[in-house]
C-alpha positions as a Markdown table, in Angstrom:
| # | Residue | x | y | z |
|---|---|---|---|---|
| 1 | Unk | 22.6 | -13.5 | 200.5 |
| 2 | Unk | 19.5 | -13.6 | 202.7 |
| 3 | Unk | 19.7 | -15.8 | 206.1 |
| 4 | Unk | 16.0 | -16.8 | 204.9 |
| 5 | Unk | 14.4 | -17.9 | 201.9 |
| 6 | Unk | 11.1 | -19.5 | 201.2 |
| 7 | Unk | 8.8 | -19.9 | 198.1 |
| 8 | Unk | 4.8 | -19.5 | 198.1 |
| 9 | Unk | 3.1 | -20.5 | 200.7 |
| 10 | Unk | 6.1 | -22.9 | 202.4 |
| 11 | Unk | 7.9 | -22.4 | 205.8 |
| 12 | Unk | 11.2 | -19.7 | 206.2 |
| 13 | Unk | 13.9 | -22.0 | 205.7 |
| 14 | Unk | 17.1 | -20.9 | 207.9 |
| 15 | Unk | 20.1 | -21.6 | 205.5 |
| 16 | Unk | 23.2 | -20.2 | 207.5 |
| 17 | Unk | 24.2 | -23.7 | 208.1 |
| 18 | Unk | 24.4 | -25.1 | 204.2 |
| 19 | Unk | 27.2 | -25.4 | 202.6 |
| 20 | Unk | 27.4 | -26.6 | 198.9 |
| 21 | Unk | 27.8 | -29.8 | 198.0 |
| 22 | Unk | 31.6 | -31.0 | 196.5 |
| 23 | Unk | 31.9 | -30.2 | 192.8 |
| 24 | Unk | 32.2 | -33.6 | 191.6 |
| 25 | Unk | 31.4 | -32.5 | 188.0 |
| 26 | Unk | 28.2 | -33.7 | 188.3 |
| 27 | Unk | 28.9 | -37.8 | 189.3 |
| 28 | Unk | 26.5 | -38.5 | 191.8 |
| 29 | Unk | 28.4 | -42.2 | 192.2 |
| 30 | Unk | 32.1 | -42.8 | 191.7 |
| 31 | Unk | 33.0 | -43.8 | 188.3 |
| 32 | Unk | 35.8 | -45.8 | 186.9 |
| 33 | Unk | 37.5 | -41.7 | 186.4 |
| 34 | Unk | 37.9 | -41.3 | 189.8 |
| 35 | Unk | 40.6 | -43.7 | 190.4 |
| 36 | Unk | 42.6 | -42.3 | 187.4 |
| 37 | Unk | 44.9 | -40.4 | 189.0 |
| 38 | Unk | 43.2 | -37.2 | 187.4 |
| 39 | Unk | 41.5 | -34.4 | 187.7 |
| 40 | Unk | 38.1 | -36.6 | 189.2 |
| 41 | Unk | 40.7 | -38.3 | 191.2 |
| 42 | Unk | 42.4 | -34.8 | 192.3 |
| 43 | Unk | 38.8 | -33.7 | 193.2 |
| 44 | Unk | 37.5 | -36.3 | 194.9 |
| 45 | Unk | 40.6 | -35.8 | 197.7 |
| 46 | Unk | 40.5 | -32.4 | 197.6 |
| 47 | Unk | 36.7 | -32.5 | 198.1 |
| 48 | Unk | 35.8 | -35.5 | 200.2 |
| 49 | Unk | 38.7 | -36.8 | 201.6 |
| 50 | Unk | 40.8 | -33.8 | 202.6 |
| 51 | Unk | 38.6 | -32.0 | 204.3 |
| 52 | Unk | 37.8 | -35.0 | 206.0 |
| 53 | Unk | 40.8 | -35.8 | 206.9 |
| 54 | Unk | 42.4 | -32.4 | 207.9 |
| 55 | Unk | 46.3 | -32.3 | 209.0 |
| 56 | Unk | 48.9 | -30.1 | 208.1 |
| 57 | Unk | 51.0 | -33.4 | 206.9 |
| 58 | Unk | 48.5 | -34.3 | 204.6 |
| 59 | Unk | 48.2 | -31.1 | 203.2 |
| 60 | Unk | 50.9 | -31.4 | 200.2 |
| 61 | Unk | 49.3 | -34.1 | 198.9 |
| 62 | Unk | 52.6 | -35.9 | 197.9 |
| 63 | Unk | 53.6 | -39.4 | 196.9 |
| 64 | Unk | 54.0 | -39.7 | 200.3 |
| 65 | Unk | 53.9 | -38.0 | 203.7 |
| 66 | Unk | 57.5 | -36.0 | 205.4 |
| 67 | Unk | 57.4 | -37.0 | 208.4 |
| 68 | Unk | 59.2 | -35.9 | 211.5 |
| 69 | Unk | 59.5 | -38.5 | 214.8 |
| 70 | Unk | 61.3 | -39.0 | 217.7 |
| 71 | Unk | 64.1 | -36.8 | 215.4 |
| 72 | Unk | 64.6 | -38.5 | 212.8 |
| 73 | Unk | 62.6 | -37.6 | 209.1 |
| 74 | Unk | 60.0 | -39.7 | 207.5 |
| 75 | Unk | 58.5 | -40.5 | 204.3 |
| 76 | Unk | 55.5 | -43.4 | 204.5 |
| 77 | Unk | 53.2 | -43.6 | 201.9 |
| 78 | Unk | 50.3 | -46.3 | 200.9 |
| 79 | Unk | 49.3 | -48.6 | 198.2 |
| 80 | Unk | 46.2 | -50.2 | 196.9 |
| 81 | Unk | 46.6 | -52.8 | 193.2 |
| 82 | Unk | 43.8 | -53.8 | 192.0 |
| 83 | Unk | 45.5 | -54.7 | 188.8 |
| 84 | Unk | 44.3 | -57.0 | 185.9 |
| 85 | Unk | 45.6 | -59.5 | 184.9 |
| 86 | Unk | 47.5 | -60.2 | 188.1 |
| 87 | Unk | 50.5 | -61.2 | 185.9 |
| 88 | Unk | 51.9 | -59.7 | 182.6 |
| 89 | Unk | 54.6 | -58.9 | 180.6 |
| 90 | Unk | 57.5 | -57.6 | 182.7 |
| 91 | Unk | 55.6 | -57.8 | 186.2 |
| 92 | Unk | 52.8 | -58.8 | 188.5 |
| 93 | Unk | 50.6 | -57.6 | 190.8 |
| 94 | Unk | 52.8 | -58.4 | 193.3 |
| 95 | Unk | 56.4 | -56.6 | 191.7 |
| 96 | Unk | 53.7 | -53.3 | 191.8 |
| 97 | Unk | 52.6 | -53.7 | 195.1 |
| 98 | Unk | 56.3 | -53.5 | 196.4 |
| 99 | Unk | 57.5 | -51.3 | 193.8 |
| 100 | Unk | 54.8 | -48.9 | 193.6 |
| 101 | Unk | 55.2 | -48.0 | 197.3 |
| 102 | Unk | 59.0 | -48.1 | 197.6 |
| 103 | Unk | 59.5 | -45.9 | 194.6 |
| 104 | Unk | 57.1 | -43.5 | 196.3 |
| 105 | Unk | 59.1 | -43.5 | 199.2 |
| 106 | Unk | 61.9 | -42.7 | 196.6 |
| 107 | Unk | 59.4 | -39.4 | 195.7 |
| 108 | Unk | 60.3 | -38.3 | 199.2 |
| 109 | Unk | 64.2 | -38.8 | 199.0 |
| 110 | Unk | 63.9 | -42.1 | 201.3 |
| 111 | Unk | 65.5 | -45.6 | 200.7 |
| 112 | Unk | 62.6 | -47.7 | 201.8 |
| 113 | Unk | 63.1 | -49.7 | 205.2 |
| 114 | Unk | 59.9 | -51.3 | 205.9 |
| 115 | Unk | 56.5 | -52.3 | 204.3 |
| 116 | Unk | 53.4 | -54.1 | 205.5 |
| 117 | Unk | 51.2 | -56.4 | 203.5 |
| 118 | Unk | 47.8 | -56.9 | 203.2 |
| 119 | Unk | 46.0 | -59.6 | 201.1 |
| 120 | Unk | 41.6 | -58.8 | 199.6 |
| 121 | Unk | 40.9 | -62.3 | 198.8 |
| 122 | Unk | 37.9 | -63.7 | 196.8 |
| 123 | Unk | 35.9 | -66.7 | 197.8 |
| 124 | Unk | 37.3 | -69.1 | 195.2 |
| 125 | Unk | 41.0 | -68.0 | 194.2 |
| 126 | Unk | 42.9 | -70.4 | 194.2 |
| 127 | Unk | 45.9 | -71.0 | 196.8 |
| 128 | Unk | 48.9 | -71.6 | 194.7 |
| 129 | Unk | 47.7 | -68.3 | 192.4 |
| 130 | Unk | 47.7 | -66.7 | 196.2 |
| 131 | Unk | 51.1 | -68.1 | 196.4 |
| 132 | Unk | 52.3 | -67.3 | 192.9 |
| 133 | Unk | 51.6 | -64.0 | 194.5 |
| 134 | Unk | 53.2 | -64.1 | 197.6 |
| 135 | Unk | 56.4 | -65.1 | 196.1 |
| 136 | Unk | 56.6 | -62.3 | 193.5 |
| 137 | Unk | 55.9 | -59.7 | 195.9 |
| 138 | Unk | 58.9 | -61.9 | 198.3 |
| 139 | Unk | 61.1 | -61.6 | 195.5 |
| 140 | Unk | 60.6 | -57.9 | 194.1 |
| 141 | Unk | 61.3 | -56.8 | 198.2 |
| 142 | Unk | 64.3 | -58.6 | 198.6 |
| 143 | Unk | 66.1 | -57.2 | 195.1 |
| 144 | Unk | 64.5 | -53.4 | 196.1 |
| 145 | Unk | 66.2 | -53.9 | 200.3 |
| 146 | Unk | 62.7 | -53.7 | 201.8 |
| 147 | Unk | 61.7 | -56.1 | 204.3 |
| 148 | Unk | 57.7 | -56.8 | 204.9 |
| 149 | Unk | 57.9 | -56.8 | 208.6 |
| 150 | Unk | 53.3 | -57.3 | 209.1 |
| 151 | Unk | 50.1 | -57.8 | 207.5 |
| 152 | Unk | 46.9 | -58.9 | 207.2 |
| 153 | Unk | 44.4 | -60.9 | 204.9 |
| 154 | Unk | 40.8 | -60.7 | 204.4 |
| 155 | Unk | 39.0 | -63.0 | 202.2 |
| 156 | Unk | 35.0 | -61.4 | 200.1 |
| 157 | Unk | 32.7 | -63.7 | 199.3 |
| 158 | Unk | 32.7 | -65.2 | 195.4 |
| 159 | Unk | 31.4 | -62.2 | 192.4 |
| 160 | Unk | 32.8 | -59.5 | 195.3 |
| 161 | Unk | 36.2 | -59.3 | 194.4 |
| 162 | Unk | 38.3 | -59.9 | 191.3 |
| 163 | Unk | 40.5 | -62.7 | 192.8 |
| 164 | Unk | 43.4 | -60.6 | 194.6 |
| 165 | Unk | 43.9 | -57.4 | 196.0 |
| 166 | Unk | 46.4 | -56.3 | 197.1 |
| 167 | Unk | 47.9 | -53.5 | 199.6 |
| 168 | Unk | 50.4 | -52.1 | 200.5 |
| 169 | Unk | 52.1 | -49.4 | 203.2 |
| 170 | Unk | 56.3 | -48.5 | 203.3 |
| 171 | Unk | 58.6 | -46.3 | 205.4 |
| 172 | Unk | 61.6 | -45.0 | 204.8 |
| 173 | Unk | 64.5 | -42.1 | 206.4 |
| 174 | Unk | 64.6 | -39.2 | 204.8 |
| 175 | Unk | 68.3 | -38.1 | 204.1 |
| 176 | Unk | 69.9 | -34.7 | 205.7 |
| 177 | Unk | 69.5 | -32.4 | 203.5 |
| 178 | Unk | 67.1 | -33.6 | 201.4 |
| 179 | Unk | 63.7 | -31.6 | 200.9 |
| 180 | Unk | 61.6 | -32.8 | 198.2 |
| 181 | Unk | 58.4 | -30.6 | 197.2 |
| 182 | Unk | 56.9 | -29.2 | 194.2 |
| 183 | Unk | 56.6 | -26.2 | 195.7 |
| 184 | Unk | 60.5 | -25.6 | 195.6 |
| 185 | Unk | 60.6 | -25.4 | 191.9 |
| 186 | Unk | 61.3 | -21.5 | 190.1 |
| 187 | Unk | 61.3 | -20.7 | 186.9 |
| 188 | Unk | 64.1 | -22.0 | 185.2 |
| 189 | Unk | 64.3 | -25.3 | 186.2 |
| 190 | Unk | 65.4 | -28.5 | 184.0 |
| 191 | Unk | 62.4 | -31.3 | 183.5 |
| 192 | Unk | 63.8 | -34.9 | 182.6 |
| 193 | Unk | 62.5 | -38.0 | 182.4 |
| 194 | Unk | 64.6 | -41.1 | 183.6 |
| 195 | Unk | 64.3 | -43.0 | 180.1 |
| 196 | Unk | 61.0 | -44.1 | 177.8 |
| 197 | Unk | 57.4 | -42.9 | 178.6 |
| 198 | Unk | 54.7 | -45.7 | 178.2 |
| 199 | Unk | 55.7 | -49.4 | 178.3 |
| 200 | Unk | 53.4 | -50.8 | 181.2 |
| 201 | Unk | 50.1 | -49.5 | 180.4 |
| 202 | Unk | 50.3 | -50.6 | 176.4 |
| 203 | Unk | 51.8 | -53.4 | 178.1 |
| 204 | Unk | 48.7 | -54.4 | 180.6 |
| 205 | Unk | 46.2 | -53.5 | 177.6 |
| 206 | Unk | 48.2 | -55.4 | 175.8 |
| 207 | Unk | 47.1 | -58.4 | 177.4 |
| 208 | Unk | 43.9 | -58.1 | 178.7 |
| 209 | Unk | 43.1 | -57.4 | 175.1 |
| 210 | Unk | 45.0 | -60.0 | 173.1 |
| 211 | Unk | 46.1 | -57.6 | 171.2 |
| 212 | Unk | 49.6 | -57.8 | 169.2 |
| 213 | Unk | 51.7 | -54.6 | 167.7 |
| 214 | Unk | 53.9 | -56.5 | 165.8 |
| 215 | Unk | 56.7 | -56.6 | 168.8 |
| 216 | Unk | 56.2 | -57.9 | 172.9 |
| 217 | Unk | 56.3 | -55.2 | 174.8 |
| 218 | Unk | 57.0 | -55.7 | 178.9 |
| 219 | Unk | 56.2 | -52.9 | 181.7 |
| 220 | Unk | 58.7 | -51.0 | 183.4 |
| 221 | Unk | 58.3 | -52.2 | 186.9 |
| 222 | Unk | 60.8 | -51.7 | 188.9 |
| 223 | Unk | 62.0 | -50.0 | 192.3 |
| 224 | Unk | 63.8 | -46.7 | 191.9 |
| 225 | Unk | 65.8 | -45.9 | 195.1 |
| 226 | Unk | 68.7 | -46.7 | 194.2 |
| 227 | Unk | 68.7 | -44.4 | 190.9 |
| 228 | Unk | 67.2 | -41.6 | 193.6 |
| 229 | Unk | 70.1 | -42.8 | 195.9 |
| 230 | Unk | 72.0 | -41.7 | 193.0 |
| 231 | Unk | 70.6 | -38.7 | 192.2 |
| 232 | Unk | 70.8 | -37.4 | 195.2 |
| 233 | Unk | 74.8 | -38.6 | 195.6 |
| 234 | Unk | 75.3 | -35.3 | 193.0 |
| 235 | Unk | 73.6 | -32.8 | 194.6 |
| 236 | Unk | 71.1 | -33.1 | 197.4 |
| 237 | Unk | 69.4 | -29.7 | 195.9 |
| 238 | Unk | 66.7 | -31.4 | 193.6 |
| 239 | Unk | 63.5 | -29.1 | 194.0 |
| 240 | Unk | 61.3 | -32.0 | 193.2 |
| 241 | Unk | 60.5 | -36.3 | 192.0 |
| 242 | Unk | 58.0 | -38.0 | 190.8 |
| 243 | Unk | 56.9 | -40.6 | 189.3 |
| 244 | Unk | 54.6 | -40.5 | 186.5 |
| 245 | Unk | 52.1 | -43.9 | 187.4 |
| 246 | Unk | 48.3 | -42.7 | 186.7 |
| 247 | Unk | 47.8 | -40.7 | 184.0 |
| 248 | Unk | 51.5 | -40.9 | 182.7 |
| 249 | Unk | 53.7 | -38.3 | 182.5 |
| 250 | Unk | 51.4 | -35.3 | 182.1 |
| 251 | Unk | 48.9 | -35.6 | 185.1 |
| 252 | Unk | 52.7 | -35.9 | 186.5 |
| 253 | Unk | 54.1 | -32.8 | 185.5 |
| 254 | Unk | 50.4 | -30.9 | 185.8 |
| 255 | Unk | 50.1 | -31.8 | 189.3 |
| 256 | Unk | 54.2 | -30.1 | 189.5 |
| 257 | Unk | 53.0 | -27.2 | 187.9 |
| 258 | Unk | 50.1 | -26.7 | 189.5 |
| 259 | Unk | 51.1 | -26.8 | 194.0 |
| 260 | Unk | 54.4 | -25.0 | 192.1 |
| 261 | Unk | 52.4 | -21.7 | 191.0 |
| 262 | Unk | 54.5 | -22.3 | 187.8 |
| 263 | Unk | 54.3 | -23.3 | 184.2 |
| 264 | Unk | 56.0 | -26.0 | 182.6 |
| 265 | Unk | 57.1 | -25.9 | 179.3 |
| 266 | Unk | 58.4 | -29.4 | 177.4 |
| 267 | Unk | 59.7 | -30.5 | 174.0 |
| 268 | Unk | 57.3 | -32.8 | 172.4 |
| 269 | Unk | 59.5 | -34.4 | 170.3 |
| 270 | Unk | 62.5 | -34.6 | 173.4 |
| 271 | Unk | 59.9 | -36.9 | 175.0 |
| 272 | Unk | 61.2 | -40.8 | 174.6 |
| 273 | Unk | 58.5 | -42.2 | 173.4 |
| 274 | Unk | 59.2 | -45.9 | 171.9 |
| 275 | Unk | 58.0 | -47.1 | 168.5 |
| 276 | Unk | 56.5 | -49.5 | 170.4 |
| 277 | Unk | 54.3 | -47.5 | 172.8 |
| 278 | Unk | 53.8 | -44.9 | 170.0 |
| 279 | Unk | 52.4 | -47.1 | 167.2 |
| 280 | Unk | 49.7 | -48.8 | 170.3 |
| 281 | Unk | 48.7 | -45.5 | 171.4 |
| 282 | Unk | 48.0 | -45.2 | 167.3 |
| 283 | Unk | 46.0 | -47.4 | 167.5 |
| 284 | Unk | 44.5 | -47.3 | 169.9 |
| 285 | Unk | 44.0 | -43.5 | 169.8 |
| 286 | Unk | 45.6 | -43.1 | 173.1 |
| 287 | Unk | 48.0 | -40.4 | 173.4 |
| 288 | Unk | 51.6 | -42.1 | 175.2 |
| 289 | Unk | 51.6 | -39.1 | 177.8 |
| 290 | Unk | 48.4 | -39.8 | 179.3 |
| 291 | Unk | 49.9 | -43.6 | 179.5 |
| 292 | Unk | 51.0 | -45.3 | 182.9 |
| 293 | Unk | 54.5 | -45.9 | 183.7 |
| 294 | Unk | 55.7 | -48.3 | 187.0 |
| 295 | Unk | 59.3 | -47.7 | 186.4 |
| 296 | Unk | 60.2 | -44.0 | 185.6 |
| 297 | Unk | 60.2 | -40.9 | 187.3 |
| 298 | Unk | 60.1 | -37.3 | 186.3 |
| 299 | Unk | 62.4 | -34.6 | 188.2 |
| 300 | Unk | 62.7 | -31.0 | 188.2 |
| 301 | Unk | 66.3 | -29.8 | 189.1 |
| 302 | Unk | 68.2 | -26.6 | 189.3 |
| 303 | Unk | 69.9 | -25.6 | 186.1 |
| 304 | Unk | 73.0 | -25.7 | 187.6 |
| 305 | Unk | 73.3 | -29.3 | 188.5 |
| 306 | Unk | 71.3 | -31.1 | 185.4 |
| 307 | Unk | 74.4 | -31.7 | 184.1 |
| 308 | Unk | 75.8 | -33.5 | 186.8 |
| 309 | Unk | 72.5 | -35.4 | 187.2 |
| 310 | Unk | 71.5 | -36.3 | 183.6 |
| 311 | Unk | 74.7 | -38.3 | 183.8 |
| 312 | Unk | 74.7 | -39.8 | 187.1 |
| 313 | Unk | 71.4 | -40.9 | 185.6 |
| 314 | Unk | 72.8 | -41.9 | 182.9 |
| 315 | Unk | 75.1 | -43.9 | 184.7 |
| 316 | Unk | 72.6 | -46.4 | 186.2 |
| 317 | Unk | 70.6 | -48.9 | 184.7 |
| 318 | Unk | 67.0 | -47.6 | 185.6 |
| 319 | Unk | 68.0 | -44.1 | 183.2 |
| 320 | Unk | 70.2 | -44.7 | 181.4 |
| 321 | Unk | 68.1 | -43.1 | 178.5 |
| 322 | Unk | 67.3 | -40.0 | 180.8 |
| 323 | Unk | 66.2 | -37.3 | 178.7 |
| 324 | Unk | 66.0 | -33.2 | 179.1 |
| 325 | Unk | 62.5 | -32.6 | 178.0 |
| 326 | Unk | 61.6 | -29.2 | 178.7 |
| 327 | Unk | 62.1 | -26.3 | 181.7 |
| 328 | Unk | 60.0 | -24.3 | 184.6 |
| 329 | Unk | 59.1 | -21.0 | 183.2 |
| 330 | Unk | 57.4 | -18.2 | 185.1 |
| 331 | Unk | 54.9 | -17.6 | 181.9 |
| 332 | Unk | 51.1 | -19.2 | 182.0 |
| 333 | Unk | 51.5 | -21.0 | 185.6 |
| 334 | Unk | 49.9 | -24.0 | 186.5 |
| 335 | Unk | 50.1 | -24.3 | 182.5 |
| 336 | Unk | 51.7 | -27.2 | 180.9 |
| 337 | Unk | 52.6 | -27.0 | 177.2 |
| 338 | Unk | 54.5 | -28.9 | 174.8 |
| 339 | Unk | 56.3 | -27.2 | 171.2 |
| 340 | Unk | 55.2 | -29.8 | 168.4 |
| 341 | Unk | 58.1 | -30.4 | 165.6 |
| 342 | Unk | 55.8 | -28.4 | 163.5 |
| 343 | Unk | 56.2 | -24.9 | 165.3 |
| 344 | Unk | 53.6 | -25.2 | 167.3 |
| 345 | Unk | 51.9 | -25.1 | 171.2 |
| 346 | Unk | 49.4 | -27.6 | 172.7 |
| 347 | Unk | 48.2 | -27.6 | 176.3 |
| 348 | Unk | 48.9 | -31.0 | 177.8 |
| 349 | Unk | 45.7 | -30.2 | 180.6 |
| 350 | Unk | 45.6 | -33.0 | 183.1 |
| 351 | Unk | 43.8 | -35.8 | 182.5 |
| 352 | Unk | 39.8 | -35.7 | 183.7 |
| 353 | Unk | 39.2 | -39.7 | 184.1 |
| 354 | Unk | 41.4 | -42.8 | 183.0 |
| 355 | Unk | 42.3 | -43.8 | 179.5 |
| 356 | Unk | 43.6 | -47.6 | 180.6 |
| 357 | Unk | 41.7 | -48.2 | 184.0 |
| 358 | Unk | 43.4 | -51.0 | 186.3 |
| 359 | Unk | 47.2 | -50.8 | 185.3 |
| 360 | Unk | 47.6 | -51.0 | 188.9 |
């Protein structure tokens, strides 16, 4: 490429210091899909945030950072919650704020110890509503065995928020011998999901849109630290864990496949989709694989440990519906495919945006 270029009658331009703009799918402005956990979110992180921040610890882009401080191995994570409505079947924004951060730490193998909590309140919101959320958050923290130790409160003008937003950050210790990251995945690893998928997203949508599906659907919102501890008690040699929240199971599998350089094959019929979720998705034109969860995990486990880990999961209340859904393979690295009930194969791609916005 020449160092200068010009047009007729113009002064030559020095382009040696030019850089290409971030390739964000021709979106010069933020759209809802940038917060959906799919391809747009990944592009925003990789092309805007990660280059700006730098740092080796950030490079893994996992659910939480795994750090060494004073000889201790720590997991650290932060998340913000903008769910609408604030209360829904099976939980609330307060429950999400605790369980979401606790689960991000659990996916690093850590038992959460301490949380921070920040509230952003819109002028005019009822104090009784704030108290309700705070009480739910405190109860969820006690149930998860974690302590809220610091916080912050900000208020924005009426019309510049949506009632209540919550941010939580958490920290916990990673046990010796535990090394959970997608780069450890190898062909032959067994893929296990801890139970029925899609419940959280459908529960939010049913309340938000006033839809009825013939049966009540409640969020699966739960803290997964105890389930992960029971799995690690069988063997610390789990390769990777991920909680499939925004973007659902499909996004989690694609992120792992991309980071590990392996392919993933799942059996579509083996994926546990409850009838209520399947029916709701059929009505709404959604794919359950892309619907958010808030109390499930997907694990890549060495084949020799898979049966024992599966038994341990099924013995825990939050893993009673655990199922083997597929395996990591050497073929089609970075790609997730599903074998259908009809004997065909379809690509399960990373979602571009978000099917159901504001679900966490």
